[in-house]
Coordinates of C-alpha atoms in Angstrom, one line a residue:
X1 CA 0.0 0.0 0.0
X2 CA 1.4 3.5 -1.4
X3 CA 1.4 6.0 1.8
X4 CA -0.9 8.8 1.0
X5 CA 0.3 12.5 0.6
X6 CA -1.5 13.7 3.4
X7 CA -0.1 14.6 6.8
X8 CA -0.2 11.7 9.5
X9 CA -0.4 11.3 13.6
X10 CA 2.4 9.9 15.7
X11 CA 0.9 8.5 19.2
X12 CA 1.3 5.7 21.5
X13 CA -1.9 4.1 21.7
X14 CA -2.7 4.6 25.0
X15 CA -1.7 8.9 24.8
X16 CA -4.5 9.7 23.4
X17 CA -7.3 9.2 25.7
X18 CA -6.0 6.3 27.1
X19 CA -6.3 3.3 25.0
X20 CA -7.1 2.0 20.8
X21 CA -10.6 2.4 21.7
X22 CA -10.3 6.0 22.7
X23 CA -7.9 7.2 20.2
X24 CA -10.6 5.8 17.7
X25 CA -12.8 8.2 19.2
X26 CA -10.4 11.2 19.7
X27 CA -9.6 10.4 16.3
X28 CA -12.9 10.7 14.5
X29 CA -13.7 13.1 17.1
X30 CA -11.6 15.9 16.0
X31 CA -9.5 14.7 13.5
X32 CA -11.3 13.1 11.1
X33 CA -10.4 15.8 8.5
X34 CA -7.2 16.3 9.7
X35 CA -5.0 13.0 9.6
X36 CA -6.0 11.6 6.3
X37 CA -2.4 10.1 5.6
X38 CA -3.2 8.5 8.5
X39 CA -1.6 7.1 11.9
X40 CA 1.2 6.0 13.4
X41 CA 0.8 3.8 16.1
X42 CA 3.9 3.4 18.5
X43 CA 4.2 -0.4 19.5
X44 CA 0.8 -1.8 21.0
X45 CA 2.2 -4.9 21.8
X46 CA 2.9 -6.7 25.2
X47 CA 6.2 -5.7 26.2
X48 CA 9.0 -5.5 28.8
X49 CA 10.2 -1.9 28.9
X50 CA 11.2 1.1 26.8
X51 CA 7.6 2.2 26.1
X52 CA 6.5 -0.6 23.7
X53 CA 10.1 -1.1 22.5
X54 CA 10.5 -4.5 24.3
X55 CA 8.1 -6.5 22.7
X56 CA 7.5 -9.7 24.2
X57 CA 5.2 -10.9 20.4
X58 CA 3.8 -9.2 17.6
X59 CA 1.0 -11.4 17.5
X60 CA -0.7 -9.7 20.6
X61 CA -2.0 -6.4 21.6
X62 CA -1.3 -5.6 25.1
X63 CA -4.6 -5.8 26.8
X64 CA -4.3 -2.4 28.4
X65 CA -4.7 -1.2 25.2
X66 CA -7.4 -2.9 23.4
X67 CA -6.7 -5.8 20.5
X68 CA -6.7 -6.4 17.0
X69 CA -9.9 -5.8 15.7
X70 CA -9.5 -2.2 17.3
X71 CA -6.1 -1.8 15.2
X72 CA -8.3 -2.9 12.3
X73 CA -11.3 -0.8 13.2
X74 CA -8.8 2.5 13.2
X75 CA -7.4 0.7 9.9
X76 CA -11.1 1.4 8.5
X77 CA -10.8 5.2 8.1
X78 CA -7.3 6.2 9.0
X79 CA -4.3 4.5 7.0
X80 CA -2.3 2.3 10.1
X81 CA 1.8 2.1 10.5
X82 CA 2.9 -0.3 13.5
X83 CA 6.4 -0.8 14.2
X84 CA 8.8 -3.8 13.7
X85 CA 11.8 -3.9 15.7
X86 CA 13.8 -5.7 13.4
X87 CA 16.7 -5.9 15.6
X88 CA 15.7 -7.1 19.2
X89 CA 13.0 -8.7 21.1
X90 CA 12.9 -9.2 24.9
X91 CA 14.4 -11.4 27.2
X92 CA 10.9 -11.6 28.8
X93 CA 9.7 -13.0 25.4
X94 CA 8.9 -16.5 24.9
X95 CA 11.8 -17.4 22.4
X96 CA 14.2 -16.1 24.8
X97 CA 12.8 -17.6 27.7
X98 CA 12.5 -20.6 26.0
X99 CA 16.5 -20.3 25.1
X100 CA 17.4 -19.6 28.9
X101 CA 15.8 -23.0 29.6
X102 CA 16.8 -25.2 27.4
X103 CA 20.5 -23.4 25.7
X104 CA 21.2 -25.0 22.4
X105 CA 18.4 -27.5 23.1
X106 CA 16.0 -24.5 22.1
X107 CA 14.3 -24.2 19.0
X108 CA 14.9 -20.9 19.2
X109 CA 19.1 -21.1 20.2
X110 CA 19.7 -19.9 16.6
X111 CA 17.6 -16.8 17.3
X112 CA 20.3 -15.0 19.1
X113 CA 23.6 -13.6 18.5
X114 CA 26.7 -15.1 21.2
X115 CA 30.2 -12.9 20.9
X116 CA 31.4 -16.5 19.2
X117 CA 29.1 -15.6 15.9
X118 CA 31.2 -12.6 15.2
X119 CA 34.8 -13.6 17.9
X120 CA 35.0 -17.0 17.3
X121 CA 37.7 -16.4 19.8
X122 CA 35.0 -15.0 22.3
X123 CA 34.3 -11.6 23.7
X124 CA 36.3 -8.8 21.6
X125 CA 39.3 -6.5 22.9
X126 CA 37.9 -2.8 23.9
X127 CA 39.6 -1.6 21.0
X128 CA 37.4 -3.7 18.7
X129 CA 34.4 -3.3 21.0
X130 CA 35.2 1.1 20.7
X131 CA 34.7 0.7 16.7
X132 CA 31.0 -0.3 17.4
X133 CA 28.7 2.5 17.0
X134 CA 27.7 1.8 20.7
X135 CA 23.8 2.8 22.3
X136 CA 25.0 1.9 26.0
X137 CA 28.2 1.6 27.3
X138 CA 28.9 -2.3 26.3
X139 CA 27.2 -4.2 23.4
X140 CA 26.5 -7.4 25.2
X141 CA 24.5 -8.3 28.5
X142 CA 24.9 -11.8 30.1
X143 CA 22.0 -13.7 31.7
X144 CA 21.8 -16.7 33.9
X145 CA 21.0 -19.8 31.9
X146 CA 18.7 -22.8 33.0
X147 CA 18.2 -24.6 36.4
X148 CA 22.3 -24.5 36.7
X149 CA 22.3 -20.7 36.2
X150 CA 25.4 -21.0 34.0
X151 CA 25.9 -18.2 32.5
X152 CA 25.1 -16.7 29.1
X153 CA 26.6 -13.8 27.1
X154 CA 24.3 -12.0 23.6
X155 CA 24.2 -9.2 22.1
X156 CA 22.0 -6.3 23.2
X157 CA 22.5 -3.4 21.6
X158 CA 20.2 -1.4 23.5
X159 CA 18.5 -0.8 27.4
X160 CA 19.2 1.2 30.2
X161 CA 19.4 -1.9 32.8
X162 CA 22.0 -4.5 33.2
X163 CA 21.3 -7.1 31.9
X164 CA 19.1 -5.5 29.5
X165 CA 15.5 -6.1 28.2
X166 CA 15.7 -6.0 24.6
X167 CA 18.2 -8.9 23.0
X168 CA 19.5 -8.7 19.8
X169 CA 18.2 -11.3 17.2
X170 CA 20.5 -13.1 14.2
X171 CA 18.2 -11.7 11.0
X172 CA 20.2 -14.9 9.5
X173 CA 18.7 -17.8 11.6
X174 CA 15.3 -19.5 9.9
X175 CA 13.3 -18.9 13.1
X176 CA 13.9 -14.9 13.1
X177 CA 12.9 -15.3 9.1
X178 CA 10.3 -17.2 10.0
X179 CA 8.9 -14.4 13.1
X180 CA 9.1 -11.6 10.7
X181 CA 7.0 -13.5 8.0
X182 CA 4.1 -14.2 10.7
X183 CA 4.4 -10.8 11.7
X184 CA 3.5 -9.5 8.4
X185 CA 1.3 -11.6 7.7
X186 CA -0.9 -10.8 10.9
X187 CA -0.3 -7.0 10.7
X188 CA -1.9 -7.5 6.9
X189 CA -4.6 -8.9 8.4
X190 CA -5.4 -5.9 10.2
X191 CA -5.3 -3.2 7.9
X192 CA -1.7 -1.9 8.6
X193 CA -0.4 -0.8 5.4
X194 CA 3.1 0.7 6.3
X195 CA 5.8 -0.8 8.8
X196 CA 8.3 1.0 10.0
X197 CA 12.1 -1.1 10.4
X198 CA 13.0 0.4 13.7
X199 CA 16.2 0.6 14.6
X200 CA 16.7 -1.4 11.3
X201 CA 20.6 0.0 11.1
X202 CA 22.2 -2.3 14.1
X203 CA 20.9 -5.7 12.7
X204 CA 24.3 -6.4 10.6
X205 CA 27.0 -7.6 13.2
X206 CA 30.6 -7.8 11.5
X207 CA 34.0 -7.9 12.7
X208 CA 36.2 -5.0 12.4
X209 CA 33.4 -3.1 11.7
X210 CA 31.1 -0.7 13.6
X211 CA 28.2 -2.9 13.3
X212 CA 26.0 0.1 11.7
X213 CA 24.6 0.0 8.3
X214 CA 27.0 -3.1 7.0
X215 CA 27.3 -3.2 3.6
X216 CA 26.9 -5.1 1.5
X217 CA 24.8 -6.9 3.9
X218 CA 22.4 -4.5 5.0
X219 CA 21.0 -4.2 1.5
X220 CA 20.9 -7.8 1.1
X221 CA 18.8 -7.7 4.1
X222 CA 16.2 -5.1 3.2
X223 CA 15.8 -6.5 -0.1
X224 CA 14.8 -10.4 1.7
X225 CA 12.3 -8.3 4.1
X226 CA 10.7 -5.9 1.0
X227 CA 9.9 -9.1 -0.6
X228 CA 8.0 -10.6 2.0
X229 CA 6.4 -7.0 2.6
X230 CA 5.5 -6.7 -0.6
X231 CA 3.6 -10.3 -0.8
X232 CA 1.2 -8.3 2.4
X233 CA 0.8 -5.4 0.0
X234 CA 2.8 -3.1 3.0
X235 CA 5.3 -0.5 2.5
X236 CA 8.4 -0.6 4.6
X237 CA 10.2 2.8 6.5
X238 CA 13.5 1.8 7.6
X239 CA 14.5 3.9 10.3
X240 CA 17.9 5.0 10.4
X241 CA 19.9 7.5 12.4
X242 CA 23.4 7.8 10.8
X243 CA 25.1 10.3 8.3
X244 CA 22.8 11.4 5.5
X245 CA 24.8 9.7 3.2
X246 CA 23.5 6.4 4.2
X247 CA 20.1 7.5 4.3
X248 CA 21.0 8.8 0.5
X249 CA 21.6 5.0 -0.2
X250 CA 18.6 3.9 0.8
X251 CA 16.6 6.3 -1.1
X252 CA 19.0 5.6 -4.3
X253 CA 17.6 1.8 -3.9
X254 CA 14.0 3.2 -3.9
X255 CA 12.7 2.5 -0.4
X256 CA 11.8 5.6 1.8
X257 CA 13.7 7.1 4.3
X258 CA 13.1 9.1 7.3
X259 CA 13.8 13.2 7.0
X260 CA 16.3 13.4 10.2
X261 CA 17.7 16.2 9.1
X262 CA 15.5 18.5 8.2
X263 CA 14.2 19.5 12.2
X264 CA 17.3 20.3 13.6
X265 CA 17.8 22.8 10.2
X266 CA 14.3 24.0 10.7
X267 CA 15.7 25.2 14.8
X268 CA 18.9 26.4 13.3
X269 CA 17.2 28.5 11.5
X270 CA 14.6 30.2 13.1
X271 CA 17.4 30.7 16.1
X272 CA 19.7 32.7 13.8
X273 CA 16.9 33.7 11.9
X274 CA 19.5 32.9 8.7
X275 CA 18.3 30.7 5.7
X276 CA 21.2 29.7 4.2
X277 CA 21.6 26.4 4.9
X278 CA 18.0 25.2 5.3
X279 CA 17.7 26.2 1.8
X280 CA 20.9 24.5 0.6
X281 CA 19.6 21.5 2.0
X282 CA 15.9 21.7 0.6
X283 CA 17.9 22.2 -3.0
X284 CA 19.9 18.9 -2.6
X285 CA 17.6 15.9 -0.4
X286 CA 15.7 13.7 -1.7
X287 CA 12.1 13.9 -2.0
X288 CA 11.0 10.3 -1.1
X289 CA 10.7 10.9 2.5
X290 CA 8.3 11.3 5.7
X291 CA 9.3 14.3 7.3
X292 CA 9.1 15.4 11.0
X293 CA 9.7 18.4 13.9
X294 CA 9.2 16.2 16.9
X295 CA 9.1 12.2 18.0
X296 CA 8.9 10.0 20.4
X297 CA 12.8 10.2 21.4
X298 CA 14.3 13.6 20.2
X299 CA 15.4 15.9 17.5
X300 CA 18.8 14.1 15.8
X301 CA 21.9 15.6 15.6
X302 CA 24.7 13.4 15.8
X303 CA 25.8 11.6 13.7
X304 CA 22.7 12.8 11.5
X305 CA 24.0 15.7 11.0
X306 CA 27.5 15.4 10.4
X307 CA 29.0 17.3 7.4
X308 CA 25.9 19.4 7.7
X309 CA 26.1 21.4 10.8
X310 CA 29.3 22.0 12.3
X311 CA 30.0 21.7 16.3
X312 CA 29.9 25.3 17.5
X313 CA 26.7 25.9 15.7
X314 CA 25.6 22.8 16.9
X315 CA 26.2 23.8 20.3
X316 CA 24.6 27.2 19.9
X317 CA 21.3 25.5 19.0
X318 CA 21.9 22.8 21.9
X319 CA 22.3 25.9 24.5
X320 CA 19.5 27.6 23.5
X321 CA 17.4 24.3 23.8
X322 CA 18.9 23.6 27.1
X323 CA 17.7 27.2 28.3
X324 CA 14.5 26.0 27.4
X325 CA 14.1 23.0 29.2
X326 CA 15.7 20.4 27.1
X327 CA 17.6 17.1 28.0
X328 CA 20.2 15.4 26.0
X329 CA 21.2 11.8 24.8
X330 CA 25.0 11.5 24.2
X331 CA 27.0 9.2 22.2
X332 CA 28.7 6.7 23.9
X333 CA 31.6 5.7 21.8
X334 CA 34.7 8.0 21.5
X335 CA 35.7 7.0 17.9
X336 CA 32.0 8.6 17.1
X337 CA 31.9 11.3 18.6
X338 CA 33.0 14.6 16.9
X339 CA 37.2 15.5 17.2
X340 CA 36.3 18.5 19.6
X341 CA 34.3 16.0 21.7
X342 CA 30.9 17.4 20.6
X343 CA 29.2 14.1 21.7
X344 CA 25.2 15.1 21.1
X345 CA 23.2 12.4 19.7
X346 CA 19.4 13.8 20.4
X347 CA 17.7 16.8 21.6
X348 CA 14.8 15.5 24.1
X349 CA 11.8 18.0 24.9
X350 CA 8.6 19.1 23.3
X351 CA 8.6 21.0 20.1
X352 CA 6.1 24.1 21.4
X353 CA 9.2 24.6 23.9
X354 CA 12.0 24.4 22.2
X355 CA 10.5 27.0 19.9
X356 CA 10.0 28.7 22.7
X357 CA 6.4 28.3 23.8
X358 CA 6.0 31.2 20.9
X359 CA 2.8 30.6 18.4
X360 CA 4.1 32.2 15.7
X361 CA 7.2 30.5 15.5
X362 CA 5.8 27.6 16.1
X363 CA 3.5 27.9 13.4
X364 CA 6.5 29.0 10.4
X365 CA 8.2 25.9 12.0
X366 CA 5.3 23.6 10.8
X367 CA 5.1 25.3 7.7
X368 CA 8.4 24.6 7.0
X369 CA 8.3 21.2 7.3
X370 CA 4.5 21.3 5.2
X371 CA 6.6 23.1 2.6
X372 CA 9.0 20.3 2.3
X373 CA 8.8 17.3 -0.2
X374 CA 7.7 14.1 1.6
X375 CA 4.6 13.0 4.0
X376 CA 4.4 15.2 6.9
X377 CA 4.3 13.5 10.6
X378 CA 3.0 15.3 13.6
X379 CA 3.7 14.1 17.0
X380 CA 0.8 14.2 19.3
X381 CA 2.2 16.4 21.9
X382 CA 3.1 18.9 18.8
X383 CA 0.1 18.9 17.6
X384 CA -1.8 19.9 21.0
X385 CA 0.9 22.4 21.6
X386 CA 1.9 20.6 24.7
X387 CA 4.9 22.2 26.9
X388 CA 7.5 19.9 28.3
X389 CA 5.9 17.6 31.2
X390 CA 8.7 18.8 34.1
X391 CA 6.0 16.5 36.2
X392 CA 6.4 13.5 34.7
X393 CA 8.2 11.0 36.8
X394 CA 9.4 8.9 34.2
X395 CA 11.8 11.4 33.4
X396 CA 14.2 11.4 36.0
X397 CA 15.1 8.2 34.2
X398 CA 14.4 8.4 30.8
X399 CA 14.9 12.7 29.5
X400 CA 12.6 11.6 26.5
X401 CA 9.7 11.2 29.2
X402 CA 9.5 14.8 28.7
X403 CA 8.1 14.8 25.7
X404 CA 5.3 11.5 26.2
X405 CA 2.8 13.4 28.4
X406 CA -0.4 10.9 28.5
X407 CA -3.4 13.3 27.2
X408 CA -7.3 12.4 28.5
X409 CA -9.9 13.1 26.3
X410 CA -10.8 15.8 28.3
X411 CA -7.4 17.9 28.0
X412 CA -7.2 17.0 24.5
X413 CA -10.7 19.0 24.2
X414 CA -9.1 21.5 26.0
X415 CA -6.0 21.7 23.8
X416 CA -7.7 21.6 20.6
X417 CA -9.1 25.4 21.7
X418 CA -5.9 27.0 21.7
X419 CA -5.5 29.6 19.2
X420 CA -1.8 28.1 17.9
X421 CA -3.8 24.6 17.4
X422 CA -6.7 26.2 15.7
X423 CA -3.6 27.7 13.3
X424 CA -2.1 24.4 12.9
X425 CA -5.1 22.7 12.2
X426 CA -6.1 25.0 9.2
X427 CA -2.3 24.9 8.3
X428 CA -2.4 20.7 8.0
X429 CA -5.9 21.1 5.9
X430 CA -4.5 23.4 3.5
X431 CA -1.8 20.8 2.8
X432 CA -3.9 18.0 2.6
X433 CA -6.3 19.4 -0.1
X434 CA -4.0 21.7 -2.2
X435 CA -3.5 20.0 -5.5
X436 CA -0.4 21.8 -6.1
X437 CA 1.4 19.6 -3.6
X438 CA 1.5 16.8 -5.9
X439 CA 3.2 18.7 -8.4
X440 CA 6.0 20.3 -8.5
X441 CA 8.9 22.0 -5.8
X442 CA 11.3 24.5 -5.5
X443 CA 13.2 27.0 -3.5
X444 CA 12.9 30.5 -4.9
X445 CA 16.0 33.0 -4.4
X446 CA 15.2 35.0 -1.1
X447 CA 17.4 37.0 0.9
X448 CA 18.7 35.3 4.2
X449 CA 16.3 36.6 6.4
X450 CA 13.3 34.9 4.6
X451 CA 12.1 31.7 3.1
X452 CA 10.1 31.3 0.3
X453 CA 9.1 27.6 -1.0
X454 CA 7.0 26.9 -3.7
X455 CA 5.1 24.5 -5.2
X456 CA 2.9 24.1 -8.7
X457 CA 0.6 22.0 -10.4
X458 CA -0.7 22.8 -13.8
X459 CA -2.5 26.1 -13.4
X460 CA -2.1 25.9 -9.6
X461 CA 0.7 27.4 -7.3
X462 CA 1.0 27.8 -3.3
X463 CA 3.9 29.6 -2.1
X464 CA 5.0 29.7 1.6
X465 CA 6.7 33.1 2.2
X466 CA 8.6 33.1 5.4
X467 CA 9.7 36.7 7.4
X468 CA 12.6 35.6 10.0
X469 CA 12.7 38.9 11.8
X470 CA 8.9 38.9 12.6
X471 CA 7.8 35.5 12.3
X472 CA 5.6 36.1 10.1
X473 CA 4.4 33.1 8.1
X474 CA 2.1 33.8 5.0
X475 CA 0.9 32.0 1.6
X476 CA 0.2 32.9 -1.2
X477 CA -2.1 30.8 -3.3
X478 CA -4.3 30.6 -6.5
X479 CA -7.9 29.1 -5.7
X480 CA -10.1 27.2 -7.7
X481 CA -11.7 30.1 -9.2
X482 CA -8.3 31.3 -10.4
X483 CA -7.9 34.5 -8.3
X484 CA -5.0 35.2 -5.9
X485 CA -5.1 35.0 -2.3
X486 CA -2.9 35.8 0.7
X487 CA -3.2 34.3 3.7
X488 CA -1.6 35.4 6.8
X489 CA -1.6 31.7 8.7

């Protein structure tokens, strides 16, 4: 299934009123106009930690939340994306569980990935372990095995605990090809047209490498899982955070790729209030791409960035940020992080207040990304305008809690009658009916205190004109009965 042009929701499925059943609600409620490209459901399924990130299966929907035939009843009228994490599962899952018990014995021994798959020699030397583009500070956790409690090392690229929750599978072994078939086969099922690959990047692991986007490998590996996508008529979004030049790869091999760029260049710019190189890089990127301000983790910088921004304006735009409430994620190897030490991977905090809790730059922000070639996502909290949650407890040990406030349908009834939503709102309906979107795009010449992006279709034009200094946002437009309009959004 082709994704639609038309701007689509990120939520968890329980932010939104509280479960699938409410969001259905909220969703036809007061947004029935609004998301026609759809929703993006963060992962609904049973799991272990990380906010859905853990999953124990794919073929269940955590009962907190509701179950398949509510994914399928959203599936009805809004366009559904779930999320395969195509490089871990958790140890509380039944294949693991199921490997602790019975080691090699396990139908499912093959599913994970031992140092001795890559080392035959056993666990690496810190200098080769230093090469891996590392997510915590070591790449493996080791977990009691068994009656005997022997113990056993595998690869877990990711979690906060020790051991951690989410273990690495081998994309290689017949029983992880086997998982991803069933997985798309049920998520078919139920009306979910688009999957994103999270975390897609880490699932090649190669000596003397950094065990990040492999190649050949990792091509050989999309191509194997966009087969059997393609047999459940879904479209695949890997997700990768890594230097544009990668992502450039995957877009040269036709799939779509994620826009990871494009919101730290949209903060960059309305702090400097200077154009330049936003408009270099809308002149260059490709246009296959979703595009986004804010997510469930943070705004990229490192290593998305690289080449693109350099460290001391990188820092300028991290200070500001930090002034405004902000948390950071670092990198945690040293080979990756930038010569002068600039070691910021992700920005963490709501999009309203990193902008400054200011409507109109909120609003030219938006616009920005509305402007830009792909299919526009909008975060939940973004769209109700929502502030950083400094309450949330979760936060003290995870800095993207601050951006995951849990709305009721109540405050989201609230939200919806703030003026800066009531903007936004008639912002993401202009872009979903405009015919000139599917045409064509460019970047006019402006001076570099302004942005002007355009975009035509036969007869039809729409051109956002940006003022840096004032912040004020405007297009200019040709309607159906031919005559010019301005619209001050």
């Amino acid at each position: 299934m082709k994704p639609l042009n038309k701007v689509q929701l990120i939520t968890y499925p329980d932010s939104l009123g509280g479960n699938l059943e409410s969001l259905d609600i909220v969703l036809n409620r007061y947004f029935k106009d609004i998301f026609r490209g759809g929703v993006h459901i963060l992962p609904p399924f049973p799991s272990s930690g990380d906010r859905g990130f853990s999953p124990l299966t794919y073929l269940e929907i955590e009962p907190a939340f509701g179950g398949w035939e509510d994914i399928k009843k959203i599936g009805e009228n809004f366009p559904v994306m779930l999320d395969l994490m195509v490089n871990h599962i958790s140890r509380k899952s039944e294949y693991f569980k199921d490997y602790l018990a019975k080691g090699d014995e396990s139908e499912y021994s093959g599913m994970f990935i031992t140092p001795e798959k890559v080392w035959p020699e056993g666990i690496p030397s810190d200098d080769e372990i230093q090469k891996i583009f590392l997510r915590r500070e070591k790449p493996f956790s080791t977990y009691g095995q068994g009656d005997s409690g022997e113990e056993i090392t595998v690869w877990t690229t990711f979690g906060k605990t020790d051991p951690s929750e989410q273990t690495d599978v081998d994309i290689n072994s017949p029983v992880t090809k086997k998982m991803f078939s069933s997985i798309l086969k049920n998520f078919h099922k139920y009306n979910v047209g688009t999957v994103r690959l999270d975390a897609v990047g880490y699932v090649i692991k190669k000596r003397d490498t950094s065990c990040f986007f492999v190649e050949p490998e990792i091509f050989d590996f999309m191509k194997e899982i966009s087969e059997l996508a393609q047999g459940e008529e879904i479209t695949l979004l890997p997700e990768l955070h890594s230097h544009f030049s990668r992502q450039y790869k995957m877009a040269e091999k036709g799939y779509w790729i994620y826009d990871f760029i494009l919101p730290y260049l949209i903060l960059e710019t309305l702090f400097t209030k200077k154009s330049g190189a936003l408009k270099k890089y809308l002149n260059e990127r490709p246009e296959k791409q979703f595009t986004m301000l804010d997510c469930h983790d943070g705004i990229p910088v490192k290593p998305d960035l690289d080449d693109i921004a350099d460290s001391e304006a990188a820092r300028n735009v991290v200070d500001i940020c930090l002034e405004r409430g902000a948390n950071l994620s670092r990198i945690k190897s040293s080979k990756h992080k930038s010569p002068d030490g600039f070691d910021v991977h992700q920005i963490r905090g709501t999009i309203y207040s990193l902008l400054g809790e200011d409507d109109d730059t909120y609003i030219a922000a938006r616009a920005l990304q509305f402007f830009t070639p792909g299919i526009p996502q909008v975060y939940y909290v973004g769209l109700l305008a929502g502030a950083n949650d400094i309450n949330n407890e979760n936060a003290k040990t995870d800095g993207r809690e601050i951006n995951r406030h849990n709305f009721s349908i109540d405050e989201v009834e609230q939200a919806i009658k703030k003026t800066v939503v009531k903007r936004l709102l008639e912002l993401i309906r202009f872009r979903n009916d405009y015919p000139a979107f599917n045409g064509n795009f460019s970047v006019p010449d402006s001076d570099e205190g302004s942005v002007i992006l355009k975009w035509e279709n036969s007869e039809l034009f729409c051109r956002l004109i940006i003022d840096l200094a004032s912040m004020n946002s405007s297009i200019e437009y040709v309607d159906s009965d031919g005559e010019l309009k301005l619209w001050q959004i």
